[in-house]
């Protein structure tokens, strides 16, 4: 995972995807809460990253970042987050040093002091040389992400590459593994680490002279760019939940005019931010597959249980304080009780929703019923006949279930509650006006 934050680039890419590049430079800068000069620097940096990842792009394609991102229709999910991870996961000095360490451990196991001597002998004199603490930090990081492992034996500890599996698989097993990872990364959440693994497998197969065509057995297209973009925060939050750690972050509500603010490190150039500095104890992370959104549910000292959309979370940091186990369990139980009847995370008044679903009339497989049974959560069918069936579910409010109901079109009729029925009627009337003759 990346060791360097890139909140600004994530918000930039999100806006680029949502606006299709329709904003002017000034509009982009105003929305991000940065200067036009900073905007230009960010754009230049992103173009450099895209060029390094997609070196095969024609010259005319590389001129526009929006066109570059959409260049390969079926790979459009990759660049939105993955090229940032590949290009910004390590600083340039870290990249050189870690590459040197990995090369040194590829032929034999080595101690931290041996690796330090190799760095002194190999790195340029004008470059800041690492100390023992830096080398040990690098080794700890590489061990955590599974790249290296400790070799058995007495102290001092010796480390070697963890790449045994590279030589233990046949070519057919490599292809089967690649296909499996490819399918899982494109159909499951979270998927970021799956994409990174798929990319590594692809490089290994190409080095083994496997035909490029053999790696394109499946094609995918997704529209929810936030699904990948917001995974940049996901694993930090999951780690905080596991360790019961408080986190701090600058939060921008979806209703705010700005979605990002630069860190005010220079007091001479401080600017007002529309974001709110939050300190909270993460309890649960929820994914909404209807809209491709991630939500953080957390305990807030002033507001108790709070919900945050991850797309508005920036500058997230570990607060360094752990909550008592009793408090964490108490708030988690309280949260579970509040959302026990939520379609997603709604904590509104509990109501019973009653729907009539109409079966396909052409004698084909009843895909409507299959979908309701698959997606209907804890609701159930209470009555059915040859033409339709009745479905009931008790939920905390009707806001979150509406998109699911709407997705069935004319195959679904809302019976109760009356307020929801009236709302759906008004929505369909409004939709009808969009298609009337001009």
PDB file of C-alpha atoms in Angstrom, residues 27-245:
ATOM      1  CA  UNK A  27     -13.365  26.272 -11.426  1.00  0.00           C
ATOM      2  CA  UNK A  28     -11.267  23.213 -10.630  1.00  0.00           C
ATOM      3  CA  UNK A  29      -9.018  25.230  -8.304  1.00  0.00           C
ATOM      4  CA  UNK A  30     -11.996  26.830  -6.516  1.00  0.00           C
ATOM      5  CA  UNK A  31     -13.700  23.449  -6.021  1.00  0.00           C
ATOM      6  CA  UNK A  32     -10.514  21.914  -4.651  1.00  0.00           C
ATOM      7  CA  UNK A  33      -9.675  24.891  -2.449  1.00  0.00           C
ATOM      8  CA  UNK A  34      -6.232  25.389  -4.011  1.00  0.00           C
ATOM      9  CA  UNK A  35      -4.593  28.022  -6.199  1.00  0.00           C
ATOM     10  CA  UNK A  36      -4.531  27.832  -9.994  1.00  0.00           C
ATOM     11  CA  UNK A  37      -0.743  27.471  -9.751  1.00  0.00           C
ATOM     12  CA  UNK A  38      -1.120  24.405  -7.509  1.00  0.00           C
ATOM     13  CA  UNK A  39      -3.754  23.089  -9.904  1.00  0.00           C
ATOM     14  CA  UNK A  40      -1.330  23.400 -12.823  1.00  0.00           C
ATOM     15  CA  UNK A  41       1.419  21.598 -10.856  1.00  0.00           C
ATOM     16  CA  UNK A  42      -0.986  18.775  -9.965  1.00  0.00           C
ATOM     17  CA  UNK A  43      -2.137  18.440 -13.556  1.00  0.00           C
ATOM     18  CA  UNK A  44       1.446  18.302 -14.787  1.00  0.00           C
ATOM     19  CA  UNK A  45       2.313  15.653 -12.205  1.00  0.00           C
ATOM     20  CA  UNK A  46      -0.705  13.515 -13.155  1.00  0.00           C
ATOM     21  CA  UNK A  47       0.175  13.725 -16.847  1.00  0.00           C
ATOM     22  CA  UNK A  48       3.713  12.566 -16.050  1.00  0.00           C
ATOM     23  CA  UNK A  49       2.319   9.625 -14.084  1.00  0.00           C
ATOM     24  CA  UNK A  50      -0.086   8.663 -16.862  1.00  0.00           C
ATOM     25  CA  UNK A  51       2.692   8.866 -19.431  1.00  0.00           C
ATOM     26  CA  UNK A  52       4.898   6.571 -17.358  1.00  0.00           C
ATOM     27  CA  UNK A  53       2.098   4.013 -16.997  1.00  0.00           C
ATOM     28  CA  UNK A  54       0.783   4.238 -20.562  1.00  0.00           C
ATOM     29  CA  UNK A  55       3.952   4.742 -22.552  1.00  0.00           C
ATOM     30  CA  UNK A  56       2.238   3.347 -25.639  1.00  0.00           C
ATOM     31  CA  UNK A  57      -0.100   6.343 -25.957  1.00  0.00           C
ATOM     32  CA  UNK A  58       0.070   8.303 -29.217  1.00  0.00           C
ATOM     33  CA  UNK A  59       1.349  11.866 -28.854  1.00  0.00           C
ATOM     34  CA  UNK A  60      -2.046  13.420 -29.546  1.00  0.00           C
ATOM     35  CA  UNK A  61      -3.675  11.252 -26.866  1.00  0.00           C
ATOM     36  CA  UNK A  62      -1.204  12.340 -24.196  1.00  0.00           C
ATOM     37  CA  UNK A  63      -2.170  16.007 -24.551  1.00  0.00           C
ATOM     38  CA  UNK A  64      -5.432  15.724 -22.625  1.00  0.00           C
ATOM     39  CA  UNK A  65      -5.532  13.966 -19.273  1.00  0.00           C
ATOM     40  CA  UNK A  66      -9.253  13.237 -19.632  1.00  0.00           C
ATOM     41  CA  UNK A  67      -8.666  11.486 -22.949  1.00  0.00           C
ATOM     42  CA  UNK A  68      -5.687   9.624 -21.539  1.00  0.00           C
ATOM     43  CA  UNK A  69      -7.716   8.179 -18.683  1.00  0.00           C
ATOM     44  CA  UNK A  70     -10.447   7.063 -21.082  1.00  0.00           C
ATOM     45  CA  UNK A  71      -8.006   5.812 -23.714  1.00  0.00           C
ATOM     46  CA  UNK A  72      -8.557   2.105 -23.033  1.00  0.00           C
ATOM     47  CA  UNK A  73     -12.298   1.613 -22.513  1.00  0.00           C
ATOM     48  CA  UNK A  74     -12.025  -1.716 -20.733  1.00  0.00           C
ATOM     49  CA  UNK A  75      -9.075  -0.675 -18.537  1.00  0.00           C
ATOM     50  CA  UNK A  76     -10.582   2.617 -17.410  1.00  0.00           C
ATOM     51  CA  UNK A  77     -10.925   1.386 -13.820  1.00  0.00           C
ATOM     52  CA  UNK A  78      -7.177   0.908 -13.482  1.00  0.00           C
ATOM     53  CA  UNK A  79      -5.696   4.397 -13.944  1.00  0.00           C
ATOM     54  CA  UNK A  80      -8.133   6.125 -11.582  1.00  0.00           C
ATOM     55  CA  UNK A  81      -6.317   4.858  -8.508  1.00  0.00           C
ATOM     56  CA  UNK A  82      -3.788   2.224  -9.459  1.00  0.00           C
ATOM     57  CA  UNK A  83      -1.461   4.446 -11.437  1.00  0.00           C
ATOM     58  CA  UNK A  84      -1.304   6.767  -8.421  1.00  0.00           C
ATOM     59  CA  UNK A  85      -0.334   3.866  -6.167  1.00  0.00           C
ATOM     60  CA  UNK A  86       2.296   2.687  -8.600  1.00  0.00           C
ATOM     61  CA  UNK A  87       3.822   6.124  -9.095  1.00  0.00           C
ATOM     62  CA  UNK A  88       3.384   7.730  -5.668  1.00  0.00           C
ATOM     63  CA  UNK A  89       3.531   4.841  -3.242  1.00  0.00           C
ATOM     64  CA  UNK A  90       7.185   5.634  -2.550  1.00  0.00           C
ATOM     65  CA  UNK A  91       9.242   8.794  -2.695  1.00  0.00           C
ATOM     66  CA  UNK A  92      12.058   8.796  -5.252  1.00  0.00           C
ATOM     67  CA  UNK A  93      14.767   8.298  -2.605  1.00  0.00           C
ATOM     68  CA  UNK A  94      12.769   5.456  -1.013  1.00  0.00           C
ATOM     69  CA  UNK A  95      12.251   3.831  -4.414  1.00  0.00           C
ATOM     70  CA  UNK A  96      16.001   3.746  -5.156  1.00  0.00           C
ATOM     71  CA  UNK A  97      16.903   2.486  -1.697  1.00  0.00           C
ATOM     72  CA  UNK A  98      14.241  -0.237  -1.542  1.00  0.00           C
ATOM     73  CA  UNK A  99      15.062  -1.424  -5.064  1.00  0.00           C
ATOM     74  CA  UNK A 100      18.676  -1.746  -3.959  1.00  0.00           C
ATOM     75  CA  UNK A 101      17.681  -3.671  -0.817  1.00  0.00           C
ATOM     76  CA  UNK A 102      15.475  -6.097  -2.770  1.00  0.00           C
ATOM     77  CA  UNK A 103      18.228  -6.738  -5.307  1.00  0.00           C
ATOM     78  CA  UNK A 104      20.684  -7.451  -2.491  1.00  0.00           C
ATOM     79  CA  UNK A 105      18.308  -9.945  -0.854  1.00  0.00           C
ATOM     80  CA  UNK A 106      17.490 -11.733  -4.114  1.00  0.00           C
ATOM     81  CA  UNK A 107      20.602 -13.937  -4.084  1.00  0.00           C
ATOM     82  CA  UNK A 108      21.056 -14.537  -0.353  1.00  0.00           C
ATOM     83  CA  UNK A 109      19.697 -13.661   3.102  1.00  0.00           C
ATOM     84  CA  UNK A 110      21.265 -10.556   4.635  1.00  0.00           C
ATOM     85  CA  UNK A 111      21.289  -8.713   7.965  1.00  0.00           C
ATOM     86  CA  UNK A 112      20.293  -5.071   8.433  1.00  0.00           C
ATOM     87  CA  UNK A 113      23.940  -4.036   8.883  1.00  0.00           C
ATOM     88  CA  UNK A 114      25.001  -5.844   5.698  1.00  0.00           C
ATOM     89  CA  UNK A 115      22.249  -4.033   3.804  1.00  0.00           C
ATOM     90  CA  UNK A 116      23.355  -0.711   5.308  1.00  0.00           C
ATOM     91  CA  UNK A 117      26.913  -1.327   4.039  1.00  0.00           C
ATOM     92  CA  UNK A 118      25.524  -2.135   0.563  1.00  0.00           C
ATOM     93  CA  UNK A 119      23.606   1.155   0.545  1.00  0.00           C
ATOM     94  CA  UNK A 120      26.722   3.113   1.501  1.00  0.00           C
ATOM     95  CA  UNK A 121      28.687   1.418  -1.283  1.00  0.00           C
ATOM     96  CA  UNK A 122      26.049   1.750  -4.002  1.00  0.00           C
ATOM     97  CA  UNK A 123      24.072   4.976  -3.484  1.00  0.00           C
ATOM     98  CA  UNK A 124      25.444   8.243  -4.931  1.00  0.00           C
ATOM     99  CA  UNK A 125      27.470  10.354  -2.513  1.00  0.00           C
ATOM    100  CA  UNK A 126      25.346  13.463  -3.144  1.00  0.00           C
ATOM    101  CA  UNK A 127      22.228  11.588  -2.012  1.00  0.00           C
ATOM    102  CA  UNK A 128      21.339  11.544   1.684  1.00  0.00           C
ATOM    103  CA  UNK A 129      22.520   8.158   2.942  1.00  0.00           C
ATOM    104  CA  UNK A 130      20.243   6.112   5.237  1.00  0.00           C
ATOM    105  CA  UNK A 131      21.060   5.175   8.822  1.00  0.00           C
ATOM    106  CA  UNK A 132      20.434   1.856  10.585  1.00  0.00           C
ATOM    107  CA  UNK A 133      17.004   3.012  11.839  1.00  0.00           C
ATOM    108  CA  UNK A 134      15.881   3.772   8.266  1.00  0.00           C
ATOM    109  CA  UNK A 135      17.032   0.378   6.991  1.00  0.00           C
ATOM    110  CA  UNK A 136      15.228  -1.431   9.812  1.00  0.00           C
ATOM    111  CA  UNK A 137      12.081   0.600   9.078  1.00  0.00           C
ATOM    112  CA  UNK A 138      12.298  -0.420   5.400  1.00  0.00           C
ATOM    113  CA  UNK A 139      12.736  -4.075   6.361  1.00  0.00           C
ATOM    114  CA  UNK A 140       9.742  -3.932   8.720  1.00  0.00           C
ATOM    115  CA  UNK A 141       7.602  -2.383   5.949  1.00  0.00           C
ATOM    116  CA  UNK A 142       8.692  -4.941   3.354  1.00  0.00           C
ATOM    117  CA  UNK A 143       8.030  -7.781   5.795  1.00  0.00           C
ATOM    118  CA  UNK A 144       4.558  -6.432   6.594  1.00  0.00           C
ATOM    119  CA  UNK A 145       3.547  -6.330   2.924  1.00  0.00           C
ATOM    120  CA  UNK A 146       4.894  -9.854   2.357  1.00  0.00           C
ATOM    121  CA  UNK A 147       7.794  -9.030   0.029  1.00  0.00           C
ATOM    122  CA  UNK A 148      10.500 -10.444   2.319  1.00  0.00           C
ATOM    123  CA  UNK A 149      10.636 -12.855   5.238  1.00  0.00           C
ATOM    124  CA  UNK A 150      13.073 -13.657   8.027  1.00  0.00           C
ATOM    125  CA  UNK A 151      15.359 -16.577   7.317  1.00  0.00           C
ATOM    126  CA  UNK A 152      15.525 -19.221  10.077  1.00  0.00           C
ATOM    127  CA  UNK A 153      18.582 -19.072  12.287  1.00  0.00           C
ATOM    128  CA  UNK A 154      20.150 -17.261  15.257  1.00  0.00           C
ATOM    129  CA  UNK A 155      20.368 -13.498  15.694  1.00  0.00           C
ATOM    130  CA  UNK A 156      21.114 -11.132  14.084  1.00  0.00           C
ATOM    131  CA  UNK A 157      18.034 -11.638  11.905  1.00  0.00           C
ATOM    132  CA  UNK A 158      18.643 -12.241   8.220  1.00  0.00           C
ATOM    133  CA  UNK A 159      16.094 -11.388   5.535  1.00  0.00           C
ATOM    134  CA  UNK A 160      15.484 -12.819   2.074  1.00  0.00           C
ATOM    135  CA  UNK A 161      12.979 -12.330  -0.734  1.00  0.00           C
ATOM    136  CA  UNK A 162       9.684 -14.126  -0.263  1.00  0.00           C
ATOM    137  CA  UNK A 163       9.415 -15.323  -3.882  1.00  0.00           C
ATOM    138  CA  UNK A 164       9.408 -19.121  -3.604  1.00  0.00           C
ATOM    139  CA  UNK A 165       6.024 -19.355  -5.282  1.00  0.00           C
ATOM    140  CA  UNK A 166       7.425 -17.807  -8.479  1.00  0.00           C
ATOM    141  CA  UNK A 167       9.275 -21.023  -9.279  1.00  0.00           C
ATOM    142  CA  UNK A 168       6.728 -23.527  -7.949  1.00  0.00           C
ATOM    143  CA  UNK A 169       3.916 -22.913 -10.486  1.00  0.00           C
ATOM    144  CA  UNK A 170       3.634 -24.206 -14.043  1.00  0.00           C
ATOM    145  CA  UNK A 171       2.614 -21.882 -16.882  1.00  0.00           C
ATOM    146  CA  UNK A 172      -0.944 -23.269 -16.886  1.00  0.00           C
ATOM    147  CA  UNK A 173      -1.180 -22.735 -13.118  1.00  0.00           C
ATOM    148  CA  UNK A 174       0.081 -19.176 -13.600  1.00  0.00           C
ATOM    149  CA  UNK A 175      -2.683 -18.512 -16.151  1.00  0.00           C
ATOM    150  CA  UNK A 176      -5.352 -20.071 -13.914  1.00  0.00           C
ATOM    151  CA  UNK A 177      -4.164 -17.945 -10.993  1.00  0.00           C
ATOM    152  CA  UNK A 178      -4.171 -14.788 -13.140  1.00  0.00           C
ATOM    153  CA  UNK A 179      -7.726 -15.455 -14.383  1.00  0.00           C
ATOM    154  CA  UNK A 180      -8.957 -16.067 -10.828  1.00  0.00           C
ATOM    155  CA  UNK A 181      -7.376 -12.870  -9.471  1.00  0.00           C
ATOM    156  CA  UNK A 182      -8.665 -10.919 -12.483  1.00  0.00           C
ATOM    157  CA  UNK A 183     -12.273 -12.042 -11.919  1.00  0.00           C
ATOM    158  CA  UNK A 184     -12.168 -11.502  -8.157  1.00  0.00           C
ATOM    159  CA  UNK A 185     -10.567  -8.042  -8.427  1.00  0.00           C
ATOM    160  CA  UNK A 186     -13.220  -6.903 -10.883  1.00  0.00           C
ATOM    161  CA  UNK A 187     -16.252  -8.335  -9.087  1.00  0.00           C
ATOM    162  CA  UNK A 188     -15.517  -8.127  -5.338  1.00  0.00           C
ATOM    163  CA  UNK A 189     -14.939  -5.341  -2.830  1.00  0.00           C
ATOM    164  CA  UNK A 190     -12.486  -4.280  -1.656  1.00  0.00           C
ATOM    165  CA  UNK A 191     -10.506  -4.784  -4.841  1.00  0.00           C
ATOM    166  CA  UNK A 192      -7.453  -2.519  -4.765  1.00  0.00           C
ATOM    167  CA  UNK A 193      -4.979  -5.134  -3.541  1.00  0.00           C
ATOM    168  CA  UNK A 194      -6.426  -7.584  -6.058  1.00  0.00           C
ATOM    169  CA  UNK A 195      -5.660  -5.164  -8.890  1.00  0.00           C
ATOM    170  CA  UNK A 196      -2.101  -4.714  -7.626  1.00  0.00           C
ATOM    171  CA  UNK A 197      -1.636  -8.500  -7.455  1.00  0.00           C
ATOM    172  CA  UNK A 198      -3.121  -8.904 -10.935  1.00  0.00           C
ATOM    173  CA  UNK A 199      -0.677  -6.325 -12.274  1.00  0.00           C
ATOM    174  CA  UNK A 200       2.291  -8.183 -10.757  1.00  0.00           C
ATOM    175  CA  UNK A 201       1.070 -11.523 -12.125  1.00  0.00           C
ATOM    176  CA  UNK A 202       0.654 -10.005 -15.568  1.00  0.00           C
ATOM    177  CA  UNK A 203       4.239  -8.721 -15.577  1.00  0.00           C
ATOM    178  CA  UNK A 204       5.539 -12.134 -14.507  1.00  0.00           C
ATOM    179  CA  UNK A 205       3.574 -13.896 -17.267  1.00  0.00           C
ATOM    180  CA  UNK A 206       4.794 -11.474 -19.912  1.00  0.00           C
ATOM    181  CA  UNK A 207       8.380 -12.056 -18.744  1.00  0.00           C
ATOM    182  CA  UNK A 208       7.702 -15.772 -19.280  1.00  0.00           C
ATOM    183  CA  UNK A 209       6.763 -15.038 -22.923  1.00  0.00           C
ATOM    184  CA  UNK A 210       3.058 -15.752 -22.463  1.00  0.00           C
ATOM    185  CA  UNK A 211       1.020 -14.333 -25.333  1.00  0.00           C
ATOM    186  CA  UNK A 212      -0.680 -11.001 -24.515  1.00  0.00           C
ATOM    187  CA  UNK A 213      -3.961 -12.359 -25.951  1.00  0.00           C
ATOM    188  CA  UNK A 214      -4.035 -15.107 -23.301  1.00  0.00           C
ATOM    189  CA  UNK A 215      -4.379 -12.453 -20.593  1.00  0.00           C
ATOM    190  CA  UNK A 216      -7.479 -10.818 -22.057  1.00  0.00           C
ATOM    191  CA  UNK A 217     -10.032 -13.564 -21.467  1.00  0.00           C
ATOM    192  CA  UNK A 218     -12.401 -11.243 -19.556  1.00  0.00           C
ATOM    193  CA  UNK A 219     -13.410  -7.630 -20.136  1.00  0.00           C
ATOM    194  CA  UNK A 220     -15.045  -5.299 -17.603  1.00  0.00           C
ATOM    195  CA  UNK A 221     -16.443  -1.791 -17.411  1.00  0.00           C
ATOM    196  CA  UNK A 222     -17.408   0.082 -14.243  1.00  0.00           C
ATOM    197  CA  UNK A 223     -18.830   3.559 -13.742  1.00  0.00           C
ATOM    198  CA  UNK A 224     -18.262   3.859  -9.998  1.00  0.00           C
ATOM    199  CA  UNK A 225     -14.827   5.470  -9.855  1.00  0.00           C
ATOM    200  CA  UNK A 226     -15.330   6.218  -6.149  1.00  0.00           C
ATOM    201  CA  UNK A 227     -15.267   2.503  -5.447  1.00  0.00           C
ATOM    202  CA  UNK A 228     -11.553   2.467  -6.201  1.00  0.00           C
ATOM    203  CA  UNK A 229     -10.651   6.030  -5.296  1.00  0.00           C
ATOM    204  CA  UNK A 230     -12.002   5.773  -1.765  1.00  0.00           C
ATOM    205  CA  UNK A 231     -10.201   2.496  -1.081  1.00  0.00           C
ATOM    206  CA  UNK A 232      -7.122   4.637  -0.463  1.00  0.00           C
ATOM    207  CA  UNK A 233      -8.509   5.230   3.055  1.00  0.00           C
ATOM    208  CA  UNK A 234     -10.113   1.842   3.566  1.00  0.00           C
ATOM    209  CA  UNK A 235      -7.213  -0.171   4.977  1.00  0.00           C
ATOM    210  CA  UNK A 236      -6.110   2.637   7.300  1.00  0.00           C
ATOM    211  CA  UNK A 237      -9.610   2.693   8.759  1.00  0.00           C
ATOM    212  CA  UNK A 238      -9.823  -1.106   9.023  1.00  0.00           C
ATOM    213  CA  UNK A 239      -6.511  -1.087  10.910  1.00  0.00           C
ATOM    214  CA  UNK A 240      -7.856   1.635  13.231  1.00  0.00           C
ATOM    215  CA  UNK A 241     -10.973  -0.475  13.903  1.00  0.00           C
ATOM    216  CA  UNK A 242      -8.882  -3.553  14.640  1.00  0.00           C
ATOM    217  CA  UNK A 243      -6.675  -1.609  17.066  1.00  0.00           C
ATOM    218  CA  UNK A 244      -9.541   0.549  18.472  1.00  0.00           C
ATOM    219  CA  UNK A 245      -7.587   3.695  17.500  1.00  0.00           C
TER     220      UNK A 245
END
